[in-house]
Amino acid sequence: TEHPFGHLIDTLRSEQYEERRYFNPQKLSDVRYENLPFCMRVLLESAIRKCDGFYIKTDDVSSILDWQMQQNQAEVAFSPARVLLQDFTGIPAMVDLAAMRDALAKQGVDPNLVNPRCHTDLIVDHSLQIDYTFIFTRKQHKIQQTFKWCFNACFSLFSLQWCSKAFKNINVVPPDINTVHQVNLEYLCQVVQEGEGFIYPDSVVGTDSHTTMINGLGILGWGVGGIESEAVMLGQPVSLTLPQVVGCKLVGTINPLATSIDIVLGITKHLRQAGIGGKFVEFFGPGVQQLSAPDRTTIANMCPEYNATVSFFPVDDITLQHFKHTSTDHPEKLVVLEDYLKAIKLFKSYGDQSEDPQYSEVIEMNLSSIVPHVSGPKRPQDRVAVTCMKEDFINCLNEKVGFKGFHVSKEKQATQVPFLHEGAEYNLAHGSVVIAAVISCTNNCNPSVMLAAGLLAKKAVEAGLTVKPYIRTSLVPGSGTVTHYLNTTGVLPYLRKLGFEVVGYGCATCVGNTAPLPESVVDAIKQGDLVACGVLSGNRHLEGRLCDCVRANYLASPPLVVAYAIAGTVSINLETEPLGVNSEGKDVYLRDIWPSKEEVNHTEENIVIASMFKELRSRMEVIESAESALFPWDPKSTYIRCPAFFSKLSKEVCAPQSIEGAYPLLFLGDKVTTDHISPAGSIARVSAAARYLQSKRLTPREFNSYGARRGNDAVMTRGTFASIKLQNRLIGKTGPKTLHIPSGQTLDVFEAAERYQRDGVPLIILAGKEYGSGSSRDWAAKGPYLMGVRAVIAESFEKIHRNHLVGMGIAPLQFLPGQNADSLELCGKERFTINIPQELMPRQQLTVQVDTGKSFSVMALFENDMDVAFFRHGGILKYVARSLLL
């Protein structure tokens, strides 16, 4: 049929390439289009091109064009160009699609109908686990074997040998290549895509909150949950309320001592204080011209930490220069890219103020005000100037337990505990560094900061400095490109001499895959009740995430990670106190070994060249496997299991049922993260998941991690709410336990939920503010769903987790303003009935009746009709499956 916006089609012509057709949104209205922020222009083009009158309507196009009047009001649909999956969430997505095929086949439907309609890339990167540091020749073979075992057992059969062929439109990137973000930046991103006879802007949604990194290259993208990604893969658009777009104007000159991580953390704090939660951010102003493409992706990466949805940098000459280095195989594409973006005014000249669009509001930041900082000890927004680090850490010891405090009495702050390690005696104290991880996967992918770490290590070794051998050091480059330039510049051997050995490519320390600390170190920490520290150049450092006994964790730039590892403590003023002494007994200060900006830039310019990216592309493999419509489930596998999501699939759609006589499974407080709900790290030996694995005759050494077993619903359901940091008011102490209210017994959360389900009792969860914050985790909704949770009543929800709950058919219910469980005098042991009308509407107020006789109202956080439809069908997966069934 004729396209509703066929009159907007234009043709791009040049002697350098064949003609290309495209939709030109400017034809709708030059003035209104030029007033739109650049990120809104991308949304508009997509809505025009994908308008079909069903999923995406002409009203969506009109709303985006009238963005100034419609922001925060109109709901629009967005169809991204592609979906990006990492293995932690990608493998479960593939398991779900395989299970959907099984369910439809049993109903007599062709299982081959279940295929991604949107191009999908699955990158195997999160399966890396660190087993050793200080790698010596005799251990290398064993480490390689360990990594291959983890990978082969978890993923090769399923993701590489089956889904890459069984499903159409799936591209699988094998392990030991890059992290998902680096693959996206260096290999998958196109800026301009071609398909169905048109060229159009690249865009992406990914199953990682740091998918936003791609916005640094002018490609619109953000993180969604595994459940939402599956819907997009199967042809559903992303529904969003037209956001406010905050213009962040960068001015001033960058301090030569400030690294990209300093700029990132500076902007993180600045924007978080500005209260931009749920908004898009777009950067403009003369200061942007000082930022390289890696600088911009570094800044864009951290936008989830200041609660923005997107941090967008429009394409300019610097972006084009970056692609000339990384896309030398296709020079014609670069010409098309530039001509097309200029034709539809998606190309930006940051020095020309006349090109600045209109924004909802403008925040200005002077780059010259940024000085070196670290972030911690518990949250990324709590920044500490390096010069104030010692004083701030002492204050943290003094403060009561909270986001920064540890409440250590003054008489115990000087505690030192001697211990033996490898035959030598050492001392641990409050502030001692026991984990130091140099990571370059996301906010430190910038070559300048990794080169700075290497050059600092070189100077440190030459000055005679060392790192104490009990410190768990590791170097996890984001890609082989990083290893390539560290090796080519000659700094990698010096990092190795300090213990920073390349352990592989993937997510490790940030997701809790650090190797266990030496037992003597753990014993010393416990003996002195010490606040031991981890320092890493990653993006997540929640308390207890790196290691159970490491309470203080700091994000820092890679060179500062090396510096603190050498110092052996964070309780040091790096400006006035020496890092150590050389062989001659002379004090060596940080300023003596810190590389200059000119030195780093010179090294970067002469090393980061197109040959690196050619080498990366040569390592990409095409994975072959036998085709089969249905996955051959192995009943003995403890990694891959057919989940129970489709056990009651039928053509009939029931009206939403009221929730009657529900007990609270948990009574939680504020800031319950997805780490609390669905841990990704190691499986505790005394947990419900451990007992299940032991019943399968596995030893604790074979447990692996929750992240590695996300394809097994039996493990993941037992791992739901299994965090040792969970604070449940029903039992009054920290741990993965809850009260089974009818019997009065304290049980593992899974065991209590299992008992409730046997008795046919529905469950709810009571919570405070920011429920579900942190990393995107589909199992943080899937687990509660399989436990029998029907609703979560909280003061507020993190947006992606709210979407996950809706996607699994769990009702996200919000207390009315000014109300919470305490103000309503709820003890958490009552029974609750939630009245859900048959004609449920978005954001409708519902009545909750308590068996004590009181009642109160809550807001049902269904944002649109599609949310209501998903809830009515029992979640997105059943909605899509039932659509195919019908």
Short mmCIF file of N, CA, C and O in Angstrom, two decimals, residues 104 109 650-653 873 879-886:
data_model
loop_
_atom_site.label_atom_id
_atom_site.label_comp_id
_atom_site.label_asym_id
_atom_site.label_seq_id
_atom_site.Cartn_x
_atom_site.Cartn_y
_atom_site.Cartn_z
N LEU A 104 4.15 -23.06 21.06
CA LEU A 104 3.33 -22.92 19.87
C LEU A 104 3.26 -24.23 19.09
O LEU A 104 2.22 -24.58 18.53
N VAL A 109 1.00 -24.84 15.92
CA VAL A 109 1.44 -23.67 15.16
C VAL A 109 2.88 -23.88 14.71
O VAL A 109 3.70 -24.46 15.44
N SER A 650 -3.01 -20.33 26.20
CA SER A 650 -4.23 -20.69 25.47
C SER A 650 -4.68 -19.48 24.67
O SER A 650 -4.14 -18.39 24.81
N LYS A 651 -5.68 -19.67 23.83
CA LYS A 651 -6.18 -18.56 23.01
C LYS A 651 -7.02 -17.59 23.82
O LYS A 651 -7.18 -16.43 23.44
N GLU A 652 -7.59 -18.05 24.92
CA GLU A 652 -8.50 -17.20 25.70
C GLU A 652 -7.73 -16.14 26.48
O GLU A 652 -6.68 -16.42 27.07
N VAL A 653 -8.26 -14.92 26.50
CA VAL A 653 -7.68 -13.83 27.27
C VAL A 653 -8.66 -13.48 28.38
O VAL A 653 -9.79 -13.07 28.12
N HIS A 873 -2.70 -10.02 29.49
CA HIS A 873 -2.28 -11.29 28.89
C HIS A 873 -1.33 -12.08 29.78
O HIS A 873 -0.97 -13.20 29.46
N TYR A 879 1.70 -12.32 25.54
CA TYR A 879 1.00 -11.46 24.58
C TYR A 879 1.43 -11.81 23.15
O TYR A 879 0.62 -12.02 22.26
N VAL A 880 2.75 -11.88 22.93
CA VAL A 880 3.27 -12.19 21.60
C VAL A 880 2.92 -13.61 21.19
O VAL A 880 2.48 -13.87 20.07
N ALA A 881 3.09 -14.55 22.13
CA ALA A 881 2.79 -15.95 21.82
C ALA A 881 1.31 -16.12 21.47
O ALA A 881 0.96 -16.84 20.52
N ARG A 882 0.44 -15.45 22.23
CA ARG A 882 -1.00 -15.59 21.97
C ARG A 882 -1.36 -14.94 20.63
O ARG A 882 -2.24 -15.41 19.91
N SER A 883 -0.67 -13.86 20.28
CA SER A 883 -0.91 -13.21 18.98
C SER A 883 -0.57 -14.17 17.86
O SER A 883 -1.32 -14.30 16.88
N LEU A 884 0.56 -14.88 17.98
CA LEU A 884 0.95 -15.86 16.97
C LEU A 884 -0.01 -17.04 16.96
O LEU A 884 -0.33 -17.60 15.91
N LEU A 885 -0.49 -17.42 18.14
CA LEU A 885 -1.42 -18.54 18.25
C LEU A 885 -2.73 -18.22 17.55
O LEU A 885 -3.32 -19.06 16.86
N LEU A 886 -3.18 -16.96 17.68
CA LEU A 886 -4.43 -16.56 17.06
C LEU A 886 -4.27 -16.38 15.56
O LEU A 886 -5.23 -16.41 14.81
#
